[in-house]
Amino acid sequence: MPSTAAAPSTRLERDSMGELAVPADALYGAQTQRAVNNFHISGQRMPTAFIRALLMVKAAAARANIALDAVPREIGEAIIEACRQLLAAPESERMQHFPVEVFQTGSGTSTNMNANEVIATLASRALKAPVSANDHVNASQSSNDAIPTALHVSTAVGLHEDLLPALDHLASITRAKARTVYHHVKTGRTHLMDAMPVRLSQVLDGWAQQVEDAAARLRSSLPGLQRLAQGGTAVGTGVNTHPDFAARFAAELSASTGLAFAPAPDFFAVMGAQDGVVAASGQMKAAAVALMKIANDLRWMNSGPLAGLAEIELEALQPGSSIMPGKVNPVIPEATAMVAAQVIGNDAAITVAGQSGNFELNVMLPVIARNVLESTQLLANASRLLADKAIASFRVNEAQLQQALARNPILVTALNPLIGYLKAAEIAKIAYKEGRPILDVAEEHTDLGRERLAALLDPVKLTGP
């Protein structure tokens, strides 16, 4: 049999499966090391936002356990202090203690025990007495309710603190820009083809409304995320947990986060399924679709500057080519479009993972956490960049707008009530074929007179009141 003796840079730790060597300076123990040894798949650790939420869960559980006499006060307080130290540490320092990767056991048990072991080590050092990872740090909990709870908490906090403020910022900047470009009228487009004129402000207000609607839909998902599995323990029955633990835990967590968390009305629903997170991810996908639309509109409007639409000029941020001098590309809209594609892909993975609720437990919790938290952060960062480095700073090319409007035969649509669709179509075709202003052609082929035609075909008046 292979020796279990510890190498000089390791120490021996014991769990229910026996002894195992772990790094001498590691705060974690044997169960974490087994996961490190078993899972060499992606090299991606669990998201830092998830670990932060899990530490908040452990601290709130300890407070509830103290109040309910489920753990001795001195041990509970040592657990709380250990969580506080970890949460206060710089991210790089904190995350070195959480090496378990995303693609692990589907319940996230390895990550739960990783947290339990790290907290127990710090609490034991502080007390100078043993604190058990299972009996004390994990008291009144199991991985099956702690991990779904941390998933809900991290997603809700990410929405509240990062994504929703970022979307609000994008909408606000877009509305403000719309007010500055109200006087600019441009050729509208449907099917990428010339259509009736619109104010540039109408275009931007449309974008802002998309973003505001996306934010409203995301806000509507928060109540579902704020219903927690904690208290359901292994299968949803609440075994080994004080009857008041779930409510006390939720109150403690609410106090520490500022969000109104509550026990789920049915633990079986939030442990066996992850419908609330799937729904939130779906709304993130909808937000991504909105950002993709806005980004692509900006790219088209900026295209050129000579052979494209060239209606606007985006802020020049960096050289656009390694071989073509002077070329500048729409890098922020392009980056935003890639973010949108990634978020849509993340949602597809979350959708599949959400279907993996087998009886009393979903068994793809870590990958759901990884994807939903990445989507949250990507959308938040891209929204702010799009607002500050694309929409707020673009310049309008008024001369190009006017040149296109003057040649737009579709303006003849305004004459339909007076000359009929067929006659208007005939005038439009002549204007297209001969490349002449619609006003000149309409004057030749109607008896409305130039002055009246000029008033009827005025692009500004055609954009509405």
Short mmCIF file of C-alpha atoms in Angstrom, two decimals:
data_model
loop_
_atom_site.label_atom_id
_atom_site.label_comp_id
_atom_site.label_asym_id
_atom_site.label_seq_id
_atom_site.Cartn_x
_atom_site.Cartn_y
_atom_site.Cartn_z
CA MET A 1 0.00 0.00 0.00
CA PRO A 2 1.24 3.53 -0.71
CA SER A 3 2.50 5.40 2.33
CA THR A 4 0.27 8.07 3.87
CA ALA A 5 3.21 9.81 5.53
CA ALA A 6 3.23 13.53 4.97
CA ALA A 7 5.94 15.09 2.82
CA PRO A 8 7.92 17.94 4.42
CA SER A 9 5.69 20.60 2.77
CA THR A 10 2.45 18.83 3.69
CA ARG A 11 0.52 17.76 6.75
CA LEU A 12 -1.85 14.87 7.31
CA GLU A 13 -5.57 15.51 7.65
CA ARG A 14 -8.31 12.97 8.32
CA ASP A 15 -11.91 12.69 7.13
CA SER A 16 -14.42 9.83 7.04
CA MET A 17 -12.42 8.14 4.27
CA GLY A 18 -9.10 8.21 6.11
CA GLU A 19 -5.90 10.25 6.08
CA LEU A 20 -4.71 12.48 3.28
CA ALA A 21 -1.74 14.81 2.82
CA VAL A 22 -2.62 18.47 2.24
CA PRO A 23 -0.32 21.49 1.78
CA ALA A 24 1.20 22.46 5.12
CA ASP A 25 0.01 26.07 4.91
CA ALA A 26 -3.50 25.33 3.59
CA LEU A 27 -6.46 26.39 5.70
CA TYR A 28 -8.60 23.64 4.17
CA GLY A 29 -8.60 19.96 5.04
CA ALA A 30 -8.96 16.50 3.58
CA GLN A 31 -12.31 16.84 1.83
CA THR A 32 -11.16 19.90 -0.07
CA GLN A 33 -7.91 18.16 -1.02
CA ARG A 34 -9.82 15.14 -2.33
CA ALA A 35 -11.79 17.47 -4.60
CA VAL A 36 -8.58 19.17 -5.78
CA ASN A 37 -7.12 15.74 -6.55
CA ASN A 38 -10.25 14.48 -8.31
CA PHE A 39 -11.26 17.37 -10.52
CA HIS A 40 -8.73 18.47 -13.13
CA ILE A 41 -11.11 19.67 -15.83
CA SER A 42 -11.18 23.41 -16.52
CA GLY A 43 -8.93 25.15 -14.02
CA GLN A 44 -11.86 27.51 -13.27
CA ARG A 45 -12.54 28.00 -9.59
CA MET A 46 -15.97 28.80 -8.24
CA PRO A 47 -16.75 32.51 -8.79
CA THR A 48 -15.55 34.88 -6.11
CA ALA A 49 -19.09 36.31 -5.83
CA PHE A 50 -20.35 32.83 -5.00
CA ILE A 51 -17.68 32.29 -2.34
CA ARG A 52 -18.53 35.65 -0.80
CA ALA A 53 -22.19 34.66 -0.65
CA LEU A 54 -21.35 31.28 0.86
CA LEU A 55 -19.30 32.96 3.59
CA MET A 56 -22.26 35.27 4.31
CA VAL A 57 -24.47 32.18 4.53
CA LYS A 58 -22.09 30.53 7.01
CA ALA A 59 -21.95 33.64 9.19
CA ALA A 60 -25.75 34.03 9.20
CA ALA A 61 -26.14 30.34 10.03
CA ALA A 62 -23.75 30.72 12.97
CA ARG A 63 -25.72 33.70 14.30
CA ALA A 64 -28.96 31.74 14.04
CA ASN A 65 -27.36 28.70 15.68
CA ILE A 66 -26.15 30.81 18.61
CA ALA A 67 -29.62 32.28 19.12
CA LEU A 68 -31.21 28.83 19.01
CA ASP A 69 -28.55 27.15 21.20
CA ALA A 70 -27.55 24.86 18.34
CA VAL A 71 -23.83 25.62 18.85
CA PRO A 72 -22.01 27.01 21.89
CA ARG A 73 -21.78 30.79 21.79
CA GLU A 74 -17.97 30.95 21.85
CA ILE A 75 -17.74 28.56 18.90
CA GLY A 76 -20.44 30.37 16.95
CA GLU A 77 -18.73 33.72 17.53
CA ALA A 78 -15.40 32.29 16.38
CA ILE A 79 -17.11 31.07 13.20
CA ILE A 80 -18.61 34.51 12.60
CA GLU A 81 -15.23 36.19 13.12
CA ALA A 82 -13.55 33.75 10.72
CA CYS A 83 -16.14 34.60 8.05
CA ARG A 84 -15.62 38.30 8.71
CA GLN A 85 -11.86 37.98 8.25
CA LEU A 86 -12.28 36.09 4.99
CA LEU A 87 -14.81 38.56 3.63
CA ALA A 88 -12.57 41.50 4.58
CA ALA A 89 -9.47 39.99 2.95
CA PRO A 90 -8.39 41.09 -0.55
CA GLU A 91 -9.96 38.90 -3.21
CA SER A 92 -6.68 37.29 -4.28
CA GLU A 93 -5.82 36.44 -0.69
CA ARG A 94 -9.28 35.08 0.09
CA MET A 95 -9.61 32.97 -3.06
CA GLN A 96 -6.33 31.10 -2.54
CA HIS A 97 -8.16 29.17 0.18
CA PHE A 98 -10.91 28.04 -2.22
CA PRO A 99 -9.21 25.93 -4.91
CA VAL A 100 -12.13 23.66 -5.86
CA GLU A 101 -13.11 24.07 -9.49
CA VAL A 102 -16.54 24.53 -11.03
CA PHE A 103 -16.84 21.08 -12.61
CA GLN A 104 -17.12 19.01 -9.44
CA THR A 105 -19.88 17.14 -7.65
CA GLY A 106 -23.20 18.52 -8.85
CA SER A 107 -24.45 19.43 -5.38
CA GLY A 108 -21.42 21.64 -4.74
CA THR A 109 -20.59 19.54 -1.67
CA SER A 110 -16.87 19.98 -2.29
CA THR A 111 -17.21 23.76 -2.18
CA ASN A 112 -19.44 23.63 0.88
CA MET A 113 -16.90 21.50 2.73
CA ASN A 114 -14.07 23.70 1.46
CA ALA A 115 -15.76 26.65 3.17
CA ASN A 116 -16.53 24.62 6.29
CA GLU A 117 -12.91 23.46 6.61
CA VAL A 118 -11.36 26.88 6.05
CA ILE A 119 -13.71 28.54 8.54
CA ALA A 120 -13.17 25.74 11.07
CA THR A 121 -9.37 26.12 10.83
CA LEU A 122 -9.51 29.87 11.46
CA ALA A 123 -12.05 29.48 14.27
CA SER A 124 -10.00 26.73 15.92
CA ARG A 125 -6.87 28.90 15.85
CA ALA A 126 -8.74 31.81 17.40
CA LEU A 127 -10.30 29.68 20.15
CA LYS A 128 -7.25 27.49 20.64
CA ALA A 129 -9.74 24.62 20.72
CA PRO A 130 -11.19 22.34 18.06
CA VAL A 131 -14.03 23.65 15.91
CA SER A 132 -15.61 20.99 13.69
CA ALA A 133 -16.19 21.67 10.03
CA ASN A 134 -19.22 19.37 10.06
CA ASP A 135 -20.66 19.59 13.56
CA HIS A 136 -20.17 23.30 14.15
CA VAL A 137 -19.62 25.29 10.92
CA ASN A 138 -22.13 23.12 9.05
CA ALA A 139 -24.60 22.91 11.95
CA SER A 140 -28.27 23.06 10.86
CA GLN A 141 -27.13 22.88 7.23
CA SER A 142 -26.23 20.54 4.43
CA SER A 143 -24.66 21.16 1.05
CA ASN A 144 -28.10 20.56 -0.42
CA ASP A 145 -29.56 23.70 1.09
CA ALA A 146 -26.43 25.83 1.69
CA ILE A 147 -25.27 25.74 -1.94
CA PRO A 148 -28.71 26.57 -3.47
CA THR A 149 -28.97 29.35 -0.88
CA ALA A 150 -25.56 30.77 -1.80
CA LEU A 151 -26.58 30.56 -5.45
CA HIS A 152 -29.73 32.62 -4.82
CA VAL A 153 -27.90 35.09 -2.58
CA SER A 154 -24.99 35.67 -4.96
CA THR A 155 -27.34 36.15 -7.91
CA ALA A 156 -29.64 38.51 -6.02
CA VAL A 157 -26.73 40.55 -4.68
CA GLY A 158 -25.14 40.69 -8.14
CA LEU A 159 -28.36 41.97 -9.66
CA HIS A 160 -28.95 44.49 -6.88
CA GLU A 161 -25.40 45.83 -6.59
CA ASP A 162 -24.00 45.50 -10.13
CA LEU A 163 -26.29 44.69 -13.03
CA LEU A 164 -29.38 46.76 -12.24
CA PRO A 165 -27.37 49.92 -11.44
CA ALA A 166 -25.40 49.41 -14.66
CA LEU A 167 -28.56 49.07 -16.75
CA ASP A 168 -30.03 52.13 -15.04
CA HIS A 169 -26.84 54.03 -15.91
CA LEU A 170 -27.03 52.94 -19.55
CA ALA A 171 -30.67 53.98 -19.81
CA SER A 172 -29.97 57.33 -18.14
CA ILE A 173 -27.01 58.14 -20.40
CA THR A 174 -29.02 57.14 -23.47
CA ARG A 175 -31.98 59.34 -22.47
CA ALA A 176 -29.61 62.25 -21.84
CA LYS A 177 -27.95 61.79 -25.23
CA ALA A 178 -31.36 61.65 -26.89
CA ARG A 179 -32.15 65.12 -25.57
CA THR A 180 -28.98 66.51 -27.19
CA VAL A 181 -29.72 65.03 -30.64
CA TYR A 182 -33.45 65.84 -30.82
CA HIS A 183 -32.96 68.25 -33.74
CA HIS A 184 -31.20 65.66 -35.92
CA VAL A 185 -33.47 63.85 -38.41
CA LYS A 186 -32.23 60.76 -40.24
CA THR A 187 -33.45 58.23 -42.74
CA GLY A 188 -35.33 55.44 -41.00
CA ARG A 189 -34.65 51.88 -42.11
CA THR A 190 -36.65 48.69 -42.22
CA HIS A 191 -35.11 45.50 -43.66
CA LEU A 192 -31.92 47.63 -43.80
CA MET A 193 -33.63 49.59 -46.59
CA ASP A 194 -34.59 53.26 -46.66
CA ALA A 195 -37.84 54.03 -44.87
CA MET A 196 -39.65 57.07 -43.49
CA PRO A 197 -37.54 59.60 -41.55
CA VAL A 198 -37.08 59.49 -37.78
CA ARG A 199 -35.51 61.79 -35.24
CA LEU A 200 -32.23 60.50 -33.89
CA SER A 201 -33.69 61.12 -30.43
CA GLN A 202 -36.50 58.69 -31.24
CA VAL A 203 -33.92 56.01 -32.03
CA LEU A 204 -32.09 56.59 -28.75
CA ASP A 205 -35.27 56.76 -26.70
CA GLY A 206 -36.19 53.40 -28.21
CA TRP A 207 -32.88 51.97 -27.03
CA ALA A 208 -33.37 53.45 -23.57
CA GLN A 209 -36.84 51.90 -23.34
CA GLN A 210 -35.41 48.49 -24.24
CA VAL A 211 -32.86 48.81 -21.44
CA GLU A 212 -35.44 50.06 -18.93
CA ASP A 213 -37.75 47.18 -19.82
CA ALA A 214 -34.89 44.70 -19.41
CA ALA A 215 -34.11 46.15 -15.98
CA ALA A 216 -37.78 45.97 -14.96
CA ARG A 217 -37.97 42.31 -15.97
CA LEU A 218 -34.81 41.56 -14.00
CA ARG A 219 -36.21 43.35 -10.95
CA SER A 220 -39.29 41.15 -11.21
CA SER A 221 -37.04 38.10 -10.79
CA LEU A 222 -35.62 39.29 -7.45
CA PRO A 223 -38.50 38.04 -5.24
CA GLY A 224 -37.95 34.49 -6.48
CA LEU A 225 -34.23 34.72 -5.80
CA GLN A 226 -34.84 36.05 -2.30
CA ARG A 227 -36.70 32.87 -1.31
CA LEU A 228 -34.09 30.60 0.23
CA ALA A 229 -33.57 26.88 0.60
CA GLN A 230 -31.72 27.19 3.90
CA GLY A 231 -33.51 25.14 6.52
CA GLY A 232 -34.43 22.33 4.15
CA THR A 233 -31.19 20.44 4.96
CA ALA A 234 -30.68 17.19 3.05
CA VAL A 235 -33.95 16.64 1.17
CA GLY A 236 -36.35 19.44 2.11
CA THR A 237 -37.84 18.01 5.28
CA GLY A 238 -35.73 20.14 7.62
CA VAL A 239 -34.24 17.16 9.44
CA ASN A 240 -31.57 18.05 12.08
CA THR A 241 -32.65 21.70 12.06
CA HIS A 242 -34.45 23.73 14.71
CA PRO A 243 -37.99 24.63 13.58
CA ASP A 244 -37.15 28.33 13.85
CA PHE A 245 -33.77 28.10 12.12
CA ALA A 246 -34.90 29.00 8.59
CA ALA A 247 -36.69 32.18 9.67
CA ARG A 248 -33.90 33.24 12.03
CA PHE A 249 -31.26 32.55 9.37
CA ALA A 250 -33.14 34.62 6.76
CA ALA A 251 -33.47 37.51 9.20
CA GLU A 252 -29.73 37.44 9.96
CA LEU A 253 -28.82 37.30 6.28
CA SER A 254 -31.21 40.13 5.46
CA ALA A 255 -29.59 42.30 8.12
CA SER A 256 -26.10 41.66 6.75
CA THR A 257 -26.93 42.15 3.05
CA GLY A 258 -29.68 44.77 3.08
CA LEU A 259 -31.90 42.54 0.94
CA ALA A 260 -35.16 41.06 2.19
CA PHE A 261 -34.50 37.31 2.20
CA ALA A 262 -37.07 34.83 3.49
CA PRO A 263 -37.45 31.04 3.75
CA ALA A 264 -38.94 29.52 0.63
CA PRO A 265 -42.59 28.53 1.11
CA ASP A 266 -41.63 25.02 -0.01
CA PHE A 267 -38.06 23.76 0.40
CA PHE A 268 -38.62 20.90 -2.03
CA ALA A 269 -39.19 23.33 -4.88
CA VAL A 270 -36.00 25.35 -4.34
CA MET A 271 -33.76 22.34 -3.68
CA GLY A 272 -35.04 19.96 -6.34
CA ALA A 273 -35.20 22.73 -8.96
CA GLN A 274 -33.57 26.05 -9.75
CA ASP A 275 -36.46 27.70 -11.58
CA GLY A 276 -35.84 31.09 -9.98
CA VAL A 277 -32.27 31.28 -11.26
CA VAL A 278 -33.31 29.90 -14.65
CA ALA A 279 -35.89 32.68 -14.88
CA ALA A 280 -33.34 35.34 -13.89
CA SER A 281 -30.92 33.98 -16.49
CA GLY A 282 -33.68 34.16 -19.08
CA GLN A 283 -34.14 37.83 -18.29
CA MET A 284 -30.38 38.33 -18.57
CA LYS A 285 -30.59 36.75 -22.00
CA ALA A 286 -33.34 39.20 -22.93
CA ALA A 287 -31.12 42.06 -21.72
CA ALA A 288 -28.28 40.66 -23.82
CA VAL A 289 -30.53 40.61 -26.88
CA ALA A 290 -31.36 44.29 -26.26
CA LEU A 291 -27.67 45.18 -25.95
CA MET A 292 -26.90 43.26 -29.15
CA LYS A 293 -29.54 45.26 -31.01
CA ILE A 294 -28.20 48.57 -29.71
CA ALA A 295 -24.59 47.60 -30.43
CA ASN A 296 -25.41 46.58 -34.00
CA ASP A 297 -27.38 49.79 -34.64
CA LEU A 298 -24.36 51.77 -33.49
CA ARG A 299 -22.06 49.76 -35.74
CA TRP A 300 -24.25 50.31 -38.79
CA MET A 301 -24.74 54.02 -38.11
CA ASN A 302 -20.97 54.42 -37.63
CA SER A 303 -20.05 52.39 -40.73
CA GLY A 304 -17.81 54.01 -43.28
CA PRO A 305 -16.62 56.66 -42.97
CA LEU A 306 -16.81 56.95 -46.77
CA ALA A 307 -18.47 53.79 -48.07
CA GLY A 308 -20.92 53.19 -45.23
CA LEU A 309 -23.81 55.04 -43.61
CA ALA A 310 -21.52 57.38 -41.61
CA GLU A 311 -24.48 58.92 -39.76
CA ILE A 312 -22.48 59.09 -36.54
CA GLU A 313 -18.84 58.91 -35.56
CA LEU A 314 -18.04 56.86 -32.50
CA GLU A 315 -15.24 57.96 -30.20
CA ALA A 316 -11.87 56.79 -31.56
CA LEU A 317 -10.39 54.61 -28.82
CA GLN A 318 -7.58 52.66 -30.49
CA PRO A 319 -6.03 51.87 -33.90
CA GLY A 320 -8.25 49.48 -35.79
CA SER A 321 -5.80 47.58 -37.95
CA SER A 322 -2.29 46.20 -37.81
CA ILE A 323 -1.89 46.76 -41.55
CA MET A 324 -4.28 49.56 -42.62
CA PRO A 325 -3.06 52.90 -41.22
CA GLY A 326 -5.73 55.29 -39.98
CA LYS A 327 -8.46 52.67 -39.64
CA VAL A 328 -10.61 52.95 -36.50
CA ASN A 329 -13.13 50.28 -35.53
CA PRO A 330 -16.30 50.35 -33.34
CA VAL A 331 -14.60 48.36 -30.59
CA ILE A 332 -17.06 48.98 -27.75
CA PRO A 333 -20.16 47.88 -29.71
CA GLU A 334 -18.21 44.86 -30.94
CA ALA A 335 -17.17 43.91 -27.42
CA THR A 336 -20.77 44.38 -26.29
CA ALA A 337 -22.01 42.10 -29.05
CA MET A 338 -19.57 39.41 -27.93
CA VAL A 339 -20.78 39.78 -24.35
CA ALA A 340 -24.33 39.33 -25.58
CA ALA A 341 -23.35 36.16 -27.43
CA GLN A 342 -21.66 34.77 -24.31
CA VAL A 343 -24.64 35.55 -22.09
CA ILE A 344 -26.98 33.84 -24.55
CA GLY A 345 -24.69 30.80 -24.47
CA ASN A 346 -24.56 30.88 -20.67
CA ASP A 347 -28.35 30.88 -20.57
CA ALA A 348 -28.46 27.81 -22.79
CA ALA A 349 -26.16 25.98 -20.35
CA ILE A 350 -28.24 27.16 -17.39
CA THR A 351 -31.39 25.95 -19.12
CA VAL A 352 -29.93 22.46 -19.54
CA ALA A 353 -28.56 22.50 -16.00
CA GLY A 354 -31.91 23.64 -14.62
CA GLN A 355 -33.47 20.50 -16.09
CA SER A 356 -31.12 18.38 -13.98
CA GLY A 357 -33.23 18.40 -10.87
CA ASN A 358 -33.42 14.71 -9.99
CA PHE A 359 -36.08 14.17 -7.34
CA GLU A 360 -34.98 16.21 -4.26
CA LEU A 361 -31.85 17.92 -5.60
CA ASN A 362 -30.56 19.71 -8.67
CA VAL A 363 -27.16 18.21 -9.49
CA MET A 364 -25.66 20.93 -11.69
CA LEU A 365 -25.54 23.72 -9.12
CA PRO A 366 -21.88 24.76 -9.59
CA VAL A 367 -22.18 25.28 -13.33
CA ILE A 368 -25.42 27.23 -12.86
CA ALA A 369 -23.60 29.48 -10.38
CA ARG A 370 -20.61 29.95 -12.66
CA ASN A 371 -22.71 30.91 -15.68
CA VAL A 372 -25.31 33.14 -14.04
CA LEU A 373 -22.68 35.10 -12.13
CA GLU A 374 -20.53 35.51 -15.23
CA SER A 375 -23.56 36.78 -17.14
CA THR A 376 -24.34 39.24 -14.35
CA GLN A 377 -20.82 40.69 -14.37
CA LEU A 378 -20.40 40.71 -18.15
CA LEU A 379 -23.68 42.53 -18.72
CA ALA A 380 -22.93 45.05 -15.98
CA ASN A 381 -19.47 45.86 -17.31
CA ALA A 382 -20.58 46.01 -20.96
CA SER A 383 -23.55 48.25 -20.13
CA ARG A 384 -21.32 50.83 -18.48
CA LEU A 385 -18.79 50.76 -21.31
CA LEU A 386 -21.52 51.10 -23.93
CA ALA A 387 -22.96 54.07 -22.07
CA ASP A 388 -19.73 55.93 -21.36
CA LYS A 389 -17.51 55.13 -24.34
CA ALA A 390 -20.00 54.81 -27.19
CA ILE A 391 -23.39 56.45 -26.63
CA ALA A 392 -22.33 59.42 -24.50
CA SER A 393 -19.47 60.38 -26.80
CA PHE A 394 -20.57 59.78 -30.39
CA ARG A 395 -20.71 62.72 -32.81
CA VAL A 396 -23.53 63.24 -35.31
CA ASN A 397 -22.65 63.73 -39.00
CA GLU A 398 -25.45 66.17 -39.87
CA ALA A 399 -24.31 66.72 -43.46
CA GLN A 400 -24.54 62.98 -44.16
CA LEU A 401 -28.01 62.81 -42.59
CA GLN A 402 -29.29 65.65 -44.75
CA GLN A 403 -27.77 64.28 -47.94
CA ALA A 404 -29.47 60.92 -47.45
CA LEU A 405 -32.80 62.51 -46.53
CA ALA A 406 -32.83 64.70 -49.64
CA ARG A 407 -32.44 61.65 -51.86
CA ASN A 408 -34.92 59.45 -50.02
CA PRO A 409 -37.83 58.60 -52.39
CA ILE A 410 -39.70 56.90 -49.53
CA LEU A 411 -40.76 60.36 -48.39
CA VAL A 412 -43.39 60.07 -51.09
CA THR A 413 -45.33 57.91 -48.62
CA ALA A 414 -46.64 61.18 -47.19
CA LEU A 415 -48.48 61.80 -50.48
CA ASN A 416 -50.44 58.53 -50.39
CA PRO A 417 -53.64 60.14 -49.02
CA LEU A 418 -53.58 62.75 -51.83
CA ILE A 419 -52.39 60.85 -54.92
CA GLY A 420 -52.82 57.20 -53.96
CA TYR A 421 -50.32 54.38 -53.40
CA LEU A 422 -49.81 53.48 -57.06
CA LYS A 423 -49.05 57.01 -58.20
CA ALA A 424 -46.72 57.50 -55.23
CA ALA A 425 -44.93 54.24 -56.11
CA GLU A 426 -44.47 55.45 -59.69
CA ILE A 427 -42.88 58.70 -58.47
CA ALA A 428 -40.59 56.81 -56.09
CA LYS A 429 -39.40 54.49 -58.85
CA ILE A 430 -38.57 57.40 -61.12
CA ALA A 431 -36.66 59.12 -58.34
CA TYR A 432 -34.67 55.95 -57.62
CA LYS A 433 -33.94 55.31 -61.28
CA GLU A 434 -32.87 58.85 -62.09
CA GLY A 435 -31.18 59.56 -58.75
CA ARG A 436 -33.14 62.78 -58.32
CA PRO A 437 -34.66 64.42 -55.23
CA ILE A 438 -38.20 63.25 -54.59
CA LEU A 439 -39.43 66.84 -54.43
CA ASP A 440 -38.36 67.52 -58.03
CA VAL A 441 -39.96 64.34 -59.38
CA ALA A 442 -43.19 64.84 -57.41
CA GLU A 443 -43.49 68.38 -58.74
CA GLU A 444 -43.31 67.09 -62.32
CA HIS A 445 -45.83 64.29 -61.83
CA THR A 446 -48.47 65.94 -59.64
CA ASP A 447 -50.36 69.23 -59.64
CA LEU A 448 -49.78 69.88 -55.94
CA GLY A 449 -47.24 72.66 -56.50
CA ARG A 450 -43.71 72.90 -55.18
CA GLU A 451 -44.49 74.91 -52.07
CA ARG A 452 -47.17 72.52 -50.90
CA LEU A 453 -45.02 69.51 -51.78
CA ALA A 454 -42.12 70.93 -49.81
CA ALA A 455 -44.38 71.22 -46.77
CA LEU A 456 -45.84 67.72 -47.24
CA LEU A 457 -42.42 66.12 -47.76
CA ASP A 458 -40.64 67.97 -44.95
CA PRO A 459 -38.73 65.18 -43.12
CA VAL A 460 -38.98 66.95 -39.78
CA LYS A 461 -42.77 67.10 -39.91
CA LEU A 462 -42.91 63.44 -40.92
CA THR A 463 -41.28 62.35 -37.67
CA GLY A 464 -44.41 63.16 -35.67
CA PRO A 465 -45.36 65.93 -33.26
#
